[in-house]
Tab-separated table of N, CA and C in Angstrom:
chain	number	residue	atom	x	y	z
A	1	UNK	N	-7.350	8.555	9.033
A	1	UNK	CA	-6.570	9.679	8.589
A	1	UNK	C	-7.489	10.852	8.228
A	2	UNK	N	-8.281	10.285	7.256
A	2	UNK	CA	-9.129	11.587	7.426
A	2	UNK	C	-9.836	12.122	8.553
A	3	UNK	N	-10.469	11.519	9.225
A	3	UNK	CA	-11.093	11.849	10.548
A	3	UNK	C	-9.841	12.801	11.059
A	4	UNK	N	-9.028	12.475	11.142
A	4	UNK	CA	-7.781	13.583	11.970
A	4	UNK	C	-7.461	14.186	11.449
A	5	UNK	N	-7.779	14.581	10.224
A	5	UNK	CA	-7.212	15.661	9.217
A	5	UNK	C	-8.500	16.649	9.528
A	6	UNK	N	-10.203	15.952	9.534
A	6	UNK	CA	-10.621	17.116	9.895
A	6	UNK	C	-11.418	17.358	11.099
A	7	UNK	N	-10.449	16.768	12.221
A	7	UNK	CA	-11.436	16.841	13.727
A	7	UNK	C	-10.768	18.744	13.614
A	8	UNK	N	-11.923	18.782	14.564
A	8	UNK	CA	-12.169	20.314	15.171
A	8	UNK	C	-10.559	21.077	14.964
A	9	UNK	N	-10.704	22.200	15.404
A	9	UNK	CA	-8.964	23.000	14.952
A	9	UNK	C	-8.417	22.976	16.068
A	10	UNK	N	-8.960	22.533	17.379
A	10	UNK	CA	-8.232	22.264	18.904
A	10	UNK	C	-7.786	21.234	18.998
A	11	UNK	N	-8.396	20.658	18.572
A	11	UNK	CA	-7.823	18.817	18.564
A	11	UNK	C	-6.888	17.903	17.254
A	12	UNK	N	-7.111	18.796	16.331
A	12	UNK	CA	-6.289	18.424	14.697
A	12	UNK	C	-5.324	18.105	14.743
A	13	UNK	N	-4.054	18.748	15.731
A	13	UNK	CA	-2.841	18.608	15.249
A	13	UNK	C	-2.488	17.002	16.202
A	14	UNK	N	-2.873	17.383	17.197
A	14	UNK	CA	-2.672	15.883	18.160
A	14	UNK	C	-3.341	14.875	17.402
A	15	UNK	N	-4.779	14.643	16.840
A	15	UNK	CA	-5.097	13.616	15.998
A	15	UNK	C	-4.541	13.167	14.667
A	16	UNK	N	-3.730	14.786	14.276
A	16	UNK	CA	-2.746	13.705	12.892
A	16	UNK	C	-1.583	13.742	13.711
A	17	UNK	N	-1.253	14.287	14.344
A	17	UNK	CA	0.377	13.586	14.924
A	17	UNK	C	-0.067	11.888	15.449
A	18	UNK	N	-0.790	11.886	16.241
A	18	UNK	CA	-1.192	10.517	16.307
A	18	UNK	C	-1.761	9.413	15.396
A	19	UNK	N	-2.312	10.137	14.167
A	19	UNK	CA	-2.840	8.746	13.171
A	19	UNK	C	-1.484	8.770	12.149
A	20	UNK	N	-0.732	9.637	11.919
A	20	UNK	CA	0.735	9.629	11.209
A	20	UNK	C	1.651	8.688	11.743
A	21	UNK	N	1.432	9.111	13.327
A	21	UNK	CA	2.516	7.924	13.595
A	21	UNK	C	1.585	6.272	14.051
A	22	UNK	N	0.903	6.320	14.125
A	22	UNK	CA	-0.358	4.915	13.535
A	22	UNK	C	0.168	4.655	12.235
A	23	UNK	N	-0.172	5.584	11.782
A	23	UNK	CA	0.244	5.082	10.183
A	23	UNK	C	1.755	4.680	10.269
A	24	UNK	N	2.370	4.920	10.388
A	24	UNK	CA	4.148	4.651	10.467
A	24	UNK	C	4.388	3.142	10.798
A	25	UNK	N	3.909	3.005	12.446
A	25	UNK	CA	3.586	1.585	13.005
A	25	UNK	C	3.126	0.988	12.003
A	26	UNK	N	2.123	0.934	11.629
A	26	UNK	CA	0.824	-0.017	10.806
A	26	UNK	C	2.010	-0.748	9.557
A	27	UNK	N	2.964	0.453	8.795
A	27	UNK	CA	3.247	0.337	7.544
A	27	UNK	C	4.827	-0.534	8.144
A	28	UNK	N	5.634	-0.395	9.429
A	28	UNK	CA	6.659	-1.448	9.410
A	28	UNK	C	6.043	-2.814	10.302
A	29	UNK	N	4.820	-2.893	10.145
A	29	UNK	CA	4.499	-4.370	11.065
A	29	UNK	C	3.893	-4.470	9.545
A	30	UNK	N	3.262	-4.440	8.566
A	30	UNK	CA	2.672	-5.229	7.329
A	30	UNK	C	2.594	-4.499	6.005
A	31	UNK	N	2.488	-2.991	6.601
A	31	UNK	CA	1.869	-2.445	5.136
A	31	UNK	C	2.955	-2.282	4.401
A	32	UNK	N	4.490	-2.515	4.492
A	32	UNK	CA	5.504	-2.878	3.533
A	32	UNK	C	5.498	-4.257	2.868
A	33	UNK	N	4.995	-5.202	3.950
A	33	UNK	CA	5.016	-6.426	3.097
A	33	UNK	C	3.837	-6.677	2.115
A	34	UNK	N	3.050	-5.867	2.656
A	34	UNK	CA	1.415	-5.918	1.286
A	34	UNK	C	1.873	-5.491	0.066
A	35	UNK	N	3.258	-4.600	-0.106
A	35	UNK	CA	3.970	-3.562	-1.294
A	35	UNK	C	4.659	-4.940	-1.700
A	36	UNK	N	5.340	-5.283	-0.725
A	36	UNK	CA	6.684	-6.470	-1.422
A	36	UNK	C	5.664	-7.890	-1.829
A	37	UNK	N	4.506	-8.301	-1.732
A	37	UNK	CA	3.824	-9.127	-2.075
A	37	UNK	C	3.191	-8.687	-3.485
A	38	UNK	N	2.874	-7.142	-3.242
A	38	UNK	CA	2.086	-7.391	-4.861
A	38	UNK	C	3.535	-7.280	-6.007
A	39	UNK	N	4.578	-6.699	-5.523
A	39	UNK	CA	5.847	-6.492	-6.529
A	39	UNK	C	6.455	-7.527	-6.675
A	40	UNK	N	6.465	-8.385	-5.805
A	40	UNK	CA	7.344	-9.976	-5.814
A	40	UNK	C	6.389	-11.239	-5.957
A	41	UNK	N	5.624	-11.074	-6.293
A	41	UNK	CA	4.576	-12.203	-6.308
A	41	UNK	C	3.837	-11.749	-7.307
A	42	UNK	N	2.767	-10.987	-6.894
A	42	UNK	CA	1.778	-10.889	-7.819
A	42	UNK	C	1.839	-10.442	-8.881
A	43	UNK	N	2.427	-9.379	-8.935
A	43	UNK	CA	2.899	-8.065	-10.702
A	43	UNK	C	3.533	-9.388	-11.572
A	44	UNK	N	4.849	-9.832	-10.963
A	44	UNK	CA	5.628	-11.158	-11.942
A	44	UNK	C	4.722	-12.556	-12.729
A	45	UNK	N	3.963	-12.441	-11.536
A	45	UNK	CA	2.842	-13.926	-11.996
A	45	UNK	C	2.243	-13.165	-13.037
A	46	UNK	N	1.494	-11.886	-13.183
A	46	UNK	CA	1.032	-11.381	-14.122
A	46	UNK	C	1.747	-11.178	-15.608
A	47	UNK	N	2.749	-10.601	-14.908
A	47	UNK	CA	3.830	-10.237	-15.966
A	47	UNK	C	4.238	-11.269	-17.229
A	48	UNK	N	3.936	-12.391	-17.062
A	48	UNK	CA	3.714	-13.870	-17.485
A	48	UNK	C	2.632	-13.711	-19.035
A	49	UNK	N	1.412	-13.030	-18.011
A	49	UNK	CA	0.165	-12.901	-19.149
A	49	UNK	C	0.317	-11.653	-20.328
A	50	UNK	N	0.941	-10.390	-19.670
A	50	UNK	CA	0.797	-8.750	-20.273
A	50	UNK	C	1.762	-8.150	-19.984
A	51	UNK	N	2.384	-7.498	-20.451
A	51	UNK	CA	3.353	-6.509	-20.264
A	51	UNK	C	2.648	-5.208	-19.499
A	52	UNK	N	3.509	-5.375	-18.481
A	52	UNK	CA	2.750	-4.551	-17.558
A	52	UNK	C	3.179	-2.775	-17.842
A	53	UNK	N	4.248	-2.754	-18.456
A	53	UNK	CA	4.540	-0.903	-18.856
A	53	UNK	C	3.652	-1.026	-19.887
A	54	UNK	N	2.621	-1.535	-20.296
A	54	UNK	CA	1.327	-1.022	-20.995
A	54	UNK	C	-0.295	-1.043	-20.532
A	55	UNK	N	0.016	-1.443	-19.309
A	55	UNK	CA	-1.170	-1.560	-18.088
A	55	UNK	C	-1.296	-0.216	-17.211
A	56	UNK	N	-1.747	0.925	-17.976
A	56	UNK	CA	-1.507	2.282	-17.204
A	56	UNK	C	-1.907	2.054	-15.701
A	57	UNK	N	-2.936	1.068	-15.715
A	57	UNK	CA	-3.247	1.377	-14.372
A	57	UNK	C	-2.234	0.453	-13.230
A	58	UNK	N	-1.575	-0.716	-13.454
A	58	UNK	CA	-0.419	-1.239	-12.750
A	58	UNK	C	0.443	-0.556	-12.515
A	59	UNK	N	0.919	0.386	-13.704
A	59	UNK	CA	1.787	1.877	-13.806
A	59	UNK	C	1.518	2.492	-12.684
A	60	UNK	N	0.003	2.598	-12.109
A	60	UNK	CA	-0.008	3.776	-11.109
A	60	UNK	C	-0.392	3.098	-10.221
A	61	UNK	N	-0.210	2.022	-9.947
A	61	UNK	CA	-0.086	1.240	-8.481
A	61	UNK	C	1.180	1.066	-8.025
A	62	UNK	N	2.418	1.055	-8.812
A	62	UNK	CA	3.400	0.811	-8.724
A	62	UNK	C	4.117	2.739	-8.218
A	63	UNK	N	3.391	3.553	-8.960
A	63	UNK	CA	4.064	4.770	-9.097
A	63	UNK	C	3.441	5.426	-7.103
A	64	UNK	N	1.919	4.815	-7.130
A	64	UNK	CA	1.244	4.786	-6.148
A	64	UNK	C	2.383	4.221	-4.509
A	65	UNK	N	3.227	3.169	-4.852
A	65	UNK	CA	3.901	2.410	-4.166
A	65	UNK	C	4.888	3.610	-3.482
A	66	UNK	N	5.487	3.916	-4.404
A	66	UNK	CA	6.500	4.865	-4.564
A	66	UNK	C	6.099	5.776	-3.841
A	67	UNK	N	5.010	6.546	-4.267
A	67	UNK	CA	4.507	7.873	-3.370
A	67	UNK	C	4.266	7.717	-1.760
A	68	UNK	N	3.598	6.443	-1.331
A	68	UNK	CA	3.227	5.845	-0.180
A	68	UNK	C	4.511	5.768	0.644
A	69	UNK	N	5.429	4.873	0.078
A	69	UNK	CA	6.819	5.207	0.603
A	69	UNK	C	7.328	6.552	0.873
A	70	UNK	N	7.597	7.231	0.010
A	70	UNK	CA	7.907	8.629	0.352
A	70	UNK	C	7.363	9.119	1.245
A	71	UNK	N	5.810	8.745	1.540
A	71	UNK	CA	5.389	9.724	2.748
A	71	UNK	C	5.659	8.968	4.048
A	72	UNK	N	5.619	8.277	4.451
A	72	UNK	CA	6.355	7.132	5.451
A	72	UNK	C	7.760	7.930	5.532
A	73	UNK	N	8.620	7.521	4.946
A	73	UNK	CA	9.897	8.522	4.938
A	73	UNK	C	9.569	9.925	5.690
A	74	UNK	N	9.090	10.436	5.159
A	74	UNK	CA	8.679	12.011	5.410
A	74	UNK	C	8.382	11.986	6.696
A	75	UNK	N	7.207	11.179	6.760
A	75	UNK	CA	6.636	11.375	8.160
A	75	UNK	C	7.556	10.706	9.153
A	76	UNK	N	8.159	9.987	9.528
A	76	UNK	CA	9.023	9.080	10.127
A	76	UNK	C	10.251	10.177	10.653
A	77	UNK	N	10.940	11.100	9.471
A	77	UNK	CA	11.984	11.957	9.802
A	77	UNK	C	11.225	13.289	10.243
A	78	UNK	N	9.451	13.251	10.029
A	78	UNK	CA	9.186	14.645	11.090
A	78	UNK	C	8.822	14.132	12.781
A	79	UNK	N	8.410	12.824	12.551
A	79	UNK	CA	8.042	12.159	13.773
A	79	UNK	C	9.437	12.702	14.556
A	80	UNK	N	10.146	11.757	13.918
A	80	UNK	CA	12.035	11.972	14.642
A	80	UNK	C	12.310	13.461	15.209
A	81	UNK	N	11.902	14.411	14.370
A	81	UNK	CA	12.671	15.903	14.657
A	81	UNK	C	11.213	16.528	15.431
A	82	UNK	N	10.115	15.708	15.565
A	82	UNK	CA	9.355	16.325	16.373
A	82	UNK	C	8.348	17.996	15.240
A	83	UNK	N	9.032	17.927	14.013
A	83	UNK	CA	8.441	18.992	13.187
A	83	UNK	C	6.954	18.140	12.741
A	84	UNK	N	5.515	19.246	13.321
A	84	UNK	CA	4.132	18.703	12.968
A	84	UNK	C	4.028	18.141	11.264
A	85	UNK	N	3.355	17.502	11.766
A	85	UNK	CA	2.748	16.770	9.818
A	85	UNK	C	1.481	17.809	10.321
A	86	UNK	N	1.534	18.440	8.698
A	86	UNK	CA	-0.110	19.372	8.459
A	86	UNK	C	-0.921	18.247	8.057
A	87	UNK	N	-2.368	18.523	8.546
A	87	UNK	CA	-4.023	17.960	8.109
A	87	UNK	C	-3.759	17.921	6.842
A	88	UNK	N	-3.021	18.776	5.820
A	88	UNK	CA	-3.699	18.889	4.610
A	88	UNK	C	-2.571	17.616	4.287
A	89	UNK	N	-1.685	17.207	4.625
A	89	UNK	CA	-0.116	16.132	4.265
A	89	UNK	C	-1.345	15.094	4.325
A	90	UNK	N	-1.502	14.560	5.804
A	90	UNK	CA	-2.267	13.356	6.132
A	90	UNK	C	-3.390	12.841	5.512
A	91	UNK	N	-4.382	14.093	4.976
A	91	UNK	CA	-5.593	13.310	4.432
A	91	UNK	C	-5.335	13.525	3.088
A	92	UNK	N	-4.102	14.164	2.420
A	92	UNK	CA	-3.656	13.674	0.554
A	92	UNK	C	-2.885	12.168	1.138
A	93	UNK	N	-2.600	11.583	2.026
A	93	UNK	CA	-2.107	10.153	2.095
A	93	UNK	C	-3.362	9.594	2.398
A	94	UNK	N	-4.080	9.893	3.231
A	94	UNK	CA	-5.334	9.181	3.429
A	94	UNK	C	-6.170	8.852	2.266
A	95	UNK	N	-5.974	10.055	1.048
A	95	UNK	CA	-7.162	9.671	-0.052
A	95	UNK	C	-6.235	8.696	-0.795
A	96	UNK	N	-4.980	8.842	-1.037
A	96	UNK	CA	-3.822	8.660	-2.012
A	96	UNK	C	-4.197	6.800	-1.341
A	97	UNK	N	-4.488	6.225	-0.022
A	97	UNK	CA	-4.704	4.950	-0.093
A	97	UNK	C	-6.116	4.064	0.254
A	98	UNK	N	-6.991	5.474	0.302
A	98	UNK	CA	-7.908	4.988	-0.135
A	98	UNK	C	-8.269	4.543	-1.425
A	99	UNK	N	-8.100	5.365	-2.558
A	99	UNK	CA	-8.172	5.444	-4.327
A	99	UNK	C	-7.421	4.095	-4.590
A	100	UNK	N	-5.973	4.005	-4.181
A	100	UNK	CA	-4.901	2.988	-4.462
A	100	UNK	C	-5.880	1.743	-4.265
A	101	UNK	N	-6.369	1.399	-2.999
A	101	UNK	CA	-6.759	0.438	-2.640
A	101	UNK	C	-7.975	-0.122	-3.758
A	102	UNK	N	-9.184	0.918	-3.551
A	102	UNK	CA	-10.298	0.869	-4.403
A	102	UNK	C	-9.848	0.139	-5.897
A	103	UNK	N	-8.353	1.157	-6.470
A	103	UNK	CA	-8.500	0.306	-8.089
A	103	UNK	C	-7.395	-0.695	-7.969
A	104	UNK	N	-7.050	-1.250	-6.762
A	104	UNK	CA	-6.610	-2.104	-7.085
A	104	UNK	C	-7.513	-3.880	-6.649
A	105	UNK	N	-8.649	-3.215	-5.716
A	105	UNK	CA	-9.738	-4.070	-5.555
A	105	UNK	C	-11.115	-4.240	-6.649
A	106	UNK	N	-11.189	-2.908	-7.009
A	106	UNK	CA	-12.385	-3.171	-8.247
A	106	UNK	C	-11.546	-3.128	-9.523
A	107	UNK	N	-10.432	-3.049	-9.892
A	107	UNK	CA	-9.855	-2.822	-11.630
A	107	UNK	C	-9.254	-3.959	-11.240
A	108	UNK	N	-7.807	-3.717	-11.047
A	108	UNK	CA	-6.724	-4.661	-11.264
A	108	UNK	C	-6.647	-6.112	-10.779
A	109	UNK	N	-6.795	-6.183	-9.529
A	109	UNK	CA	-6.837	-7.148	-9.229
A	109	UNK	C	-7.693	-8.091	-9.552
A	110	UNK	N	-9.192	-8.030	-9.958
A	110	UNK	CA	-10.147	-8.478	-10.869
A	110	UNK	C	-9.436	-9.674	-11.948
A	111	UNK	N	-8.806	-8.412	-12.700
A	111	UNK	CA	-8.180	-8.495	-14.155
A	111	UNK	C	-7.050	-9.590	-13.944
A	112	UNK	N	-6.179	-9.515	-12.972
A	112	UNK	CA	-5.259	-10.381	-12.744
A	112	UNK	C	-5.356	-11.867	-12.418
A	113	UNK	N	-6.633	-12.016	-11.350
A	113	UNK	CA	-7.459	-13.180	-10.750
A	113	UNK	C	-7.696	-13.880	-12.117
A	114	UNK	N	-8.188	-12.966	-13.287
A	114	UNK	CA	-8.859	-13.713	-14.587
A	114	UNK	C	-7.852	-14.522	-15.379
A	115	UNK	N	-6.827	-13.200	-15.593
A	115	UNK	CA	-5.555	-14.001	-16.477
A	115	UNK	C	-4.588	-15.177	-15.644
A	116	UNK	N	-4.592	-15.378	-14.441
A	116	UNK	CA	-4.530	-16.643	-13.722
A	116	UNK	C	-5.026	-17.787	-14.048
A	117	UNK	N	-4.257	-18.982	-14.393
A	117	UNK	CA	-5.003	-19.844	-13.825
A	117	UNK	C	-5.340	-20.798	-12.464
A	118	UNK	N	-6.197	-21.182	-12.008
A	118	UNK	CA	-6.017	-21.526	-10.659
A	118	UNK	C	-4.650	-22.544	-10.651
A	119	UNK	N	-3.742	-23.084	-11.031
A	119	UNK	CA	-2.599	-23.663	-10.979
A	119	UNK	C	-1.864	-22.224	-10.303
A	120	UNK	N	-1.716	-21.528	-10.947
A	120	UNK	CA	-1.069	-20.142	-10.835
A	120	UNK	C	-0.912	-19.639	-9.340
A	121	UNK	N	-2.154	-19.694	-9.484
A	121	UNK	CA	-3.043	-18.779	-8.064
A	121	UNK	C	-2.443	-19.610	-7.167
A	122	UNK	N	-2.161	-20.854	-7.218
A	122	UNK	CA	-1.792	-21.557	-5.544
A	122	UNK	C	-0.379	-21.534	-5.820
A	123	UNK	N	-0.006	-21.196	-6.610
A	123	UNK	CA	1.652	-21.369	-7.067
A	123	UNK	C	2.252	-19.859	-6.373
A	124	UNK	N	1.429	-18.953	-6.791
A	124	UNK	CA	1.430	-17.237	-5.992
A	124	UNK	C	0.993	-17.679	-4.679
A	125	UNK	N	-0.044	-18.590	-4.213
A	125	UNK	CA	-0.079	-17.982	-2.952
A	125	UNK	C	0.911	-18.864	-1.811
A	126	UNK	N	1.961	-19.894	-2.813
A	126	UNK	CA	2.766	-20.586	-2.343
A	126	UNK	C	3.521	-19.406	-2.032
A	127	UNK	N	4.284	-18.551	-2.797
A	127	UNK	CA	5.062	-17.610	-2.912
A	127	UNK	C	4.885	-16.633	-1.667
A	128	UNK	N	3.752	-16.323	-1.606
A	128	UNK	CA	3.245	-15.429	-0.130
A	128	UNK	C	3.127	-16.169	1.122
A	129	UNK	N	3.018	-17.505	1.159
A	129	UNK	CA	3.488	-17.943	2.307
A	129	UNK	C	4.518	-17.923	2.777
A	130	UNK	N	5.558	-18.218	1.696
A	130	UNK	CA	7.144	-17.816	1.462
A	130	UNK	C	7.524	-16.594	1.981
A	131	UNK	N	7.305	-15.550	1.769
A	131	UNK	CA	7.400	-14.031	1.910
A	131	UNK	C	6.539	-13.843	3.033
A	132	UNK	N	5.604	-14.593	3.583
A	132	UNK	CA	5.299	-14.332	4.976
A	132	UNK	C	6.652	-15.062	6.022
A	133	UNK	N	6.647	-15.950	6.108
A	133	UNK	CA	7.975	-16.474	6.899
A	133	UNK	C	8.861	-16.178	6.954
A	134	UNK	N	9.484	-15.448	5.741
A	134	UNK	CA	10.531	-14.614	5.727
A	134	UNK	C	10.329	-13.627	6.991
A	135	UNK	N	9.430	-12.694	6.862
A	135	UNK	CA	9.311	-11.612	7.580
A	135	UNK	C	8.484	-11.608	8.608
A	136	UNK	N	7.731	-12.361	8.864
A	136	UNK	CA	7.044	-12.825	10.177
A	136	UNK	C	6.305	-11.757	10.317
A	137	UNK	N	5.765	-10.686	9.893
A	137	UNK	CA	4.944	-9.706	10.432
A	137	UNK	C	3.645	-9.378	9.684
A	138	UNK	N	3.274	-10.259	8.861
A	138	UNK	CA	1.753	-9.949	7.764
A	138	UNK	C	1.020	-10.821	8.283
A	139	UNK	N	-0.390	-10.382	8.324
A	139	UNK	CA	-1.294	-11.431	8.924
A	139	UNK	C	-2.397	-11.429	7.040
A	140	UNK	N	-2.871	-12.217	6.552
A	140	UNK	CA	-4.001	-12.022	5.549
A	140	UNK	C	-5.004	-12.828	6.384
């Protein structure tokens, strides 16, 4: 995403019309079920240890969720009407899941692994096998 947000000004708009709708693909073959795995599995198993409306930063993975969706939406109904997604749309989603990702690989998820116990952990990743079969389209 970023790369197509800032290839050359001849080639920009075709490289985010094309990594937008990459991105679109990408997000109904898995990157919805990576959302419905950490909200249905993982947040609840936690939810067990901490109250999570006092975990600012779960707060903004969740609020993070929300925003990610919205732009999917967005982009999906400009894909449809053929109206361009701007460079500057694509690479605020591009950073918006890069950052997401980062604290939820170096902060949160850390933190969550800890307050687990391994009983837990295979009990969650029973749950995601579950929620993979359901939907047949996540690979981990």
């Amino acid at each position: 995403m970023r790369r197509a947000a800032e290839a050359p000004a001849e080639k920009r708009a075709a490289a985010v019309a094309r990594s937008a709708e990459k991105f679109v693909r990408f997000w109904h073959k898995s990157g919805h079920v990576h959302f419905r795995e950490e909200e249905e599995v993982l947040l609840p198993a936690y939810a067990r240890h901490t109250r999570l409306d006092r975990d600012a930063e779960v707060m903004r993975i969740l609020a993070d969720h929300a925003d990610i969706r919205a732009a999917v939406k967005d982009f999906e109904q400009r894909i449809a009407a053929k109206t361009p997604i701007e460079a500057e749309e694509l690479a605020r989603l591009g950073k918006l899941l890069h950052d997401h990702v980062r604290l939820e690989e170096n902060e949160v998820f850390p933190r969550i692994e800890k307050a687990l116990g391994e009983e837990q952990l295979n009990t969650m990743g029973r749950g995601l096998t579950r929620l993979h079969a359901k939907n047949d389209v996540c690979e981990i």
